[in-house]
Short mmCIF file of C-alpha atoms in Angstrom, two decimals:
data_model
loop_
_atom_site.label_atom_id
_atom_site.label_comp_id
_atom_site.label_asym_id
_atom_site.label_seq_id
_atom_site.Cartn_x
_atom_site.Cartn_y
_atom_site.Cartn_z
CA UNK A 44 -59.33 47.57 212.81
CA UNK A 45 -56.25 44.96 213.28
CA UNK A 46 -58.77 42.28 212.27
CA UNK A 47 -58.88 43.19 208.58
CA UNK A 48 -56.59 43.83 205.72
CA UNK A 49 -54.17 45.27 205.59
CA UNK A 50 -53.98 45.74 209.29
CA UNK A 51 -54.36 41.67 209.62
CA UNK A 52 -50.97 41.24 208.04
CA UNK A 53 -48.74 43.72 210.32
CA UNK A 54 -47.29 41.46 213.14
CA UNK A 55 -45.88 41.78 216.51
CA UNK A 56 -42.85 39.92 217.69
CA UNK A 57 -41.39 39.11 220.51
CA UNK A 58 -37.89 37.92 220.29
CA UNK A 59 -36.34 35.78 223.09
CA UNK A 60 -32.52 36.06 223.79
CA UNK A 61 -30.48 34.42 226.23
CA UNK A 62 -30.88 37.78 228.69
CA UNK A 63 -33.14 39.81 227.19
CA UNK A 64 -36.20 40.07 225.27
CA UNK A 65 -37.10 42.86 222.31
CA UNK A 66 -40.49 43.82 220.29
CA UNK A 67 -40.29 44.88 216.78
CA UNK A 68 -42.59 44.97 213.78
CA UNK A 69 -43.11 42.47 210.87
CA UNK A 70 -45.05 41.96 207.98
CA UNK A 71 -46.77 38.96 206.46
CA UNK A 72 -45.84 38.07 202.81
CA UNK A 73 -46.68 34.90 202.39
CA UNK A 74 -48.86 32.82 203.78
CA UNK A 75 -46.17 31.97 206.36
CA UNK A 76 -43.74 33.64 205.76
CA UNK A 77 -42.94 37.29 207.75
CA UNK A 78 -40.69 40.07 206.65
CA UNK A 79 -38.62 42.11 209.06
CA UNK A 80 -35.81 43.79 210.09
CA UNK A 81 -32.38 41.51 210.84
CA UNK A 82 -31.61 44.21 213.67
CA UNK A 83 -34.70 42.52 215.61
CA UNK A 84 -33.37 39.12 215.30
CA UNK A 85 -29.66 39.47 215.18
CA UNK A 86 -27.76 42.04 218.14
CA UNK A 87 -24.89 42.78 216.01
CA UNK A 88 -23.31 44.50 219.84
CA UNK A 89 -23.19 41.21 221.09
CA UNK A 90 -23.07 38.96 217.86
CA UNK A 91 -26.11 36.81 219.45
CA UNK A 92 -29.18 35.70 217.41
CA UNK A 93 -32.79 35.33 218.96
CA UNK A 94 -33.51 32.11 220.75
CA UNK A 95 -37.18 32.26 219.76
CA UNK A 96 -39.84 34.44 218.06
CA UNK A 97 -42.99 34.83 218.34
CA UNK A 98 -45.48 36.00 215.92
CA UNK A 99 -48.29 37.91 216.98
CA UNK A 100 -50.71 39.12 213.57
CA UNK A 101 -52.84 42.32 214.02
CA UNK A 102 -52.45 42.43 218.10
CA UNK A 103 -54.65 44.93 219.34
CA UNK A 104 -53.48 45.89 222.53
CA UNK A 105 -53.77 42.86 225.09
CA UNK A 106 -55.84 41.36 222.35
CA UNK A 107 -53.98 38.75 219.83
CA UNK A 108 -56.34 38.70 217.11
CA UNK A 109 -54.99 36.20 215.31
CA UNK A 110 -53.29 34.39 218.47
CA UNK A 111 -49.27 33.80 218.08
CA UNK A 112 -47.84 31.32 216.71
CA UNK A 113 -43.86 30.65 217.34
CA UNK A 114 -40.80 30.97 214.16
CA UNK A 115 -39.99 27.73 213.22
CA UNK A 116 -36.85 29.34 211.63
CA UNK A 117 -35.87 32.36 210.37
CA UNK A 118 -33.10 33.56 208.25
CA UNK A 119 -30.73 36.82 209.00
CA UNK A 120 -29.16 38.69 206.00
CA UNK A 121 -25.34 37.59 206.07
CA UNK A 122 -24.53 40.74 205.02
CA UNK A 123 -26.28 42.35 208.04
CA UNK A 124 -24.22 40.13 210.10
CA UNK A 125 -20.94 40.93 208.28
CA UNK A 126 -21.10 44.57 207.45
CA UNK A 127 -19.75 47.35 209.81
CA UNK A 128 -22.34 49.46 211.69
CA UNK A 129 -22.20 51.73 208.52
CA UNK A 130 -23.28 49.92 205.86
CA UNK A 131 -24.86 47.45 207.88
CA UNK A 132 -28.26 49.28 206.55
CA UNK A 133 -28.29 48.03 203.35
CA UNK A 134 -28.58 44.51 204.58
CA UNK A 135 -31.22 44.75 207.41
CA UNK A 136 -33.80 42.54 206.75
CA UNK A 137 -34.67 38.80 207.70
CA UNK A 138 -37.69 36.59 206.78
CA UNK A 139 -39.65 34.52 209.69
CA UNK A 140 -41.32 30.84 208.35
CA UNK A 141 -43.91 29.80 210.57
CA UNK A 142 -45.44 25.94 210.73
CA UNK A 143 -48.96 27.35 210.83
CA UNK A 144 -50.27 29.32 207.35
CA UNK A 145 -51.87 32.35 209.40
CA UNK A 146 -51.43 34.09 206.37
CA UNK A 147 -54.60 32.70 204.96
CA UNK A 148 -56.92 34.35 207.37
CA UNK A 149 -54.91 37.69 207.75
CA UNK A 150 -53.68 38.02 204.20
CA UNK A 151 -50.52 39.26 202.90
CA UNK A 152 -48.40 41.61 200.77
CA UNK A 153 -46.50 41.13 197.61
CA UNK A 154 -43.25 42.23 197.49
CA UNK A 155 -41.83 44.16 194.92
CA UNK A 156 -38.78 46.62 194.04
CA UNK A 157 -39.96 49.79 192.80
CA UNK A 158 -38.22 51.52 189.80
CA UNK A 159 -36.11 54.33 189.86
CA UNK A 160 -38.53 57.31 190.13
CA UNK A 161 -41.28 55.04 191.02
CA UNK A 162 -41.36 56.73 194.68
CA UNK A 163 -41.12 59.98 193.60
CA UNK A 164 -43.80 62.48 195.07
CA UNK A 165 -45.77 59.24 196.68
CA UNK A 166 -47.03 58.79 199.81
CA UNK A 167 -45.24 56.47 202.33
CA UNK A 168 -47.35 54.42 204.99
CA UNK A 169 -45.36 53.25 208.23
CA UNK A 170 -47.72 50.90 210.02
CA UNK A 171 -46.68 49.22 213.12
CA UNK A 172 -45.60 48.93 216.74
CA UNK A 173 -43.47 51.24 218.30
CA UNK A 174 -41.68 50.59 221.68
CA UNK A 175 -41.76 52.87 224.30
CA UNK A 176 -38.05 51.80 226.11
CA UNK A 177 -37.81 55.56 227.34
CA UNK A 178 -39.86 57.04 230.53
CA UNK A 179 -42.98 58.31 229.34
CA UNK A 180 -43.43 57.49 225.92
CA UNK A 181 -46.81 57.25 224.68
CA UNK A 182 -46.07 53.74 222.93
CA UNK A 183 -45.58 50.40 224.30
CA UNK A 184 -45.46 48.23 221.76
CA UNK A 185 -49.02 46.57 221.95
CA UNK A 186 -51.09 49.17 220.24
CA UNK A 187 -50.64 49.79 215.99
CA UNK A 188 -49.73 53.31 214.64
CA UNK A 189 -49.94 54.58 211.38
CA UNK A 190 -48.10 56.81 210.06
CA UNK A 191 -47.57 58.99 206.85
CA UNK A 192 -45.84 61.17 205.16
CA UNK A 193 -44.11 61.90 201.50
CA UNK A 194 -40.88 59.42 201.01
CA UNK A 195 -37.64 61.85 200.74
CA UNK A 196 -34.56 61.00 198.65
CA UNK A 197 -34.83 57.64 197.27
CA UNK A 198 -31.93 55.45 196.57
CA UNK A 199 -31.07 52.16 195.50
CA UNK A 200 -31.51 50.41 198.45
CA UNK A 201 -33.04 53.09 201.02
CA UNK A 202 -35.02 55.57 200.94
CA UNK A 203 -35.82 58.49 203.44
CA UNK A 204 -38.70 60.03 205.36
CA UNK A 205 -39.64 61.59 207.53
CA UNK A 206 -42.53 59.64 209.40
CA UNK A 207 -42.50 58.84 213.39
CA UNK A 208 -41.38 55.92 214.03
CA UNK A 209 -39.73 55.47 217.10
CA UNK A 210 -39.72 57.42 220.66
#
């Protein structure tokens, strides 16, 4: 039910580059404001940056629940952009600010930093939209999954698991 929280405030996006375009997940923390991953905004292969994004709240499908509504910036992690493939990990996030305040109809999260052992023995929810960029995938990248599944070693700035999430 993408039309209710917390479902409302996972987003689609579509990034634009120059020759290409990519899907990934996002989530809404603010009222405009979206958290993701830099690696969907910033191809650190070929050191380009999205042209546009657009946001697309609780799709469902062919359905935009919410409609989409277009970045009016966005900000990459410079240390995402600067760190080798290696410890380029650490760094790979990137916030979204839209004009419109979607937010207030789909709701958000609050972000916070566990403490050390916080994580331990807890279940971990992965909830978005998986591409399918491999023949015969069962995803597409317009349909929401949910995963779950017990977080694994927890670090400072990681953590592991073992959920789906990817082809």
């Amino acid at each position: 039910q993408t039309n209710r929280f917390p479902f409302s405030a996972i987003v689609r996006l579509r990034n634009f580059y120059d020759h290409k375009t990519n899907s990934c997940t996002g989530t809404m923390v603010a009222s405009n404001l979206v958290l993701t991953a830099a690696h969907c905004l910033y191809d650190k292969s070929e050191g380009t940056f999205a042209n546009s994004i657009l946001v697309y709240p609780g799709k469902n499908g062919s359905h935009n629940v919410y409609g989409s509504h277009p970045a009016h910036h966005y900000f990459v992690s410079p240390g995402y952009i600067l760190a080798d493939w290696w410890d380029a990990h650490a760094y790979d996030w990137a916030l979204i600010v839209m004009e419109e305040h979607v937010g207030n109809q789909t709701g958000w999260f609050e972000v916070e930093a566990p403490g050390d052992g916080e994580l331990d023995g807890e279940i971990a929810y992965m909830i978005g939209y998986p591409n399918g960029d491999c023949s015969g995938c069962p995803y597409t990248g317009k349909n929401m999954h949910v995963g779950m599944g017990p977080f694994g070693f927890v670090a400072k700035s990681f953590f592991l698991h073992g959920i789906d999430s990817m082809h």
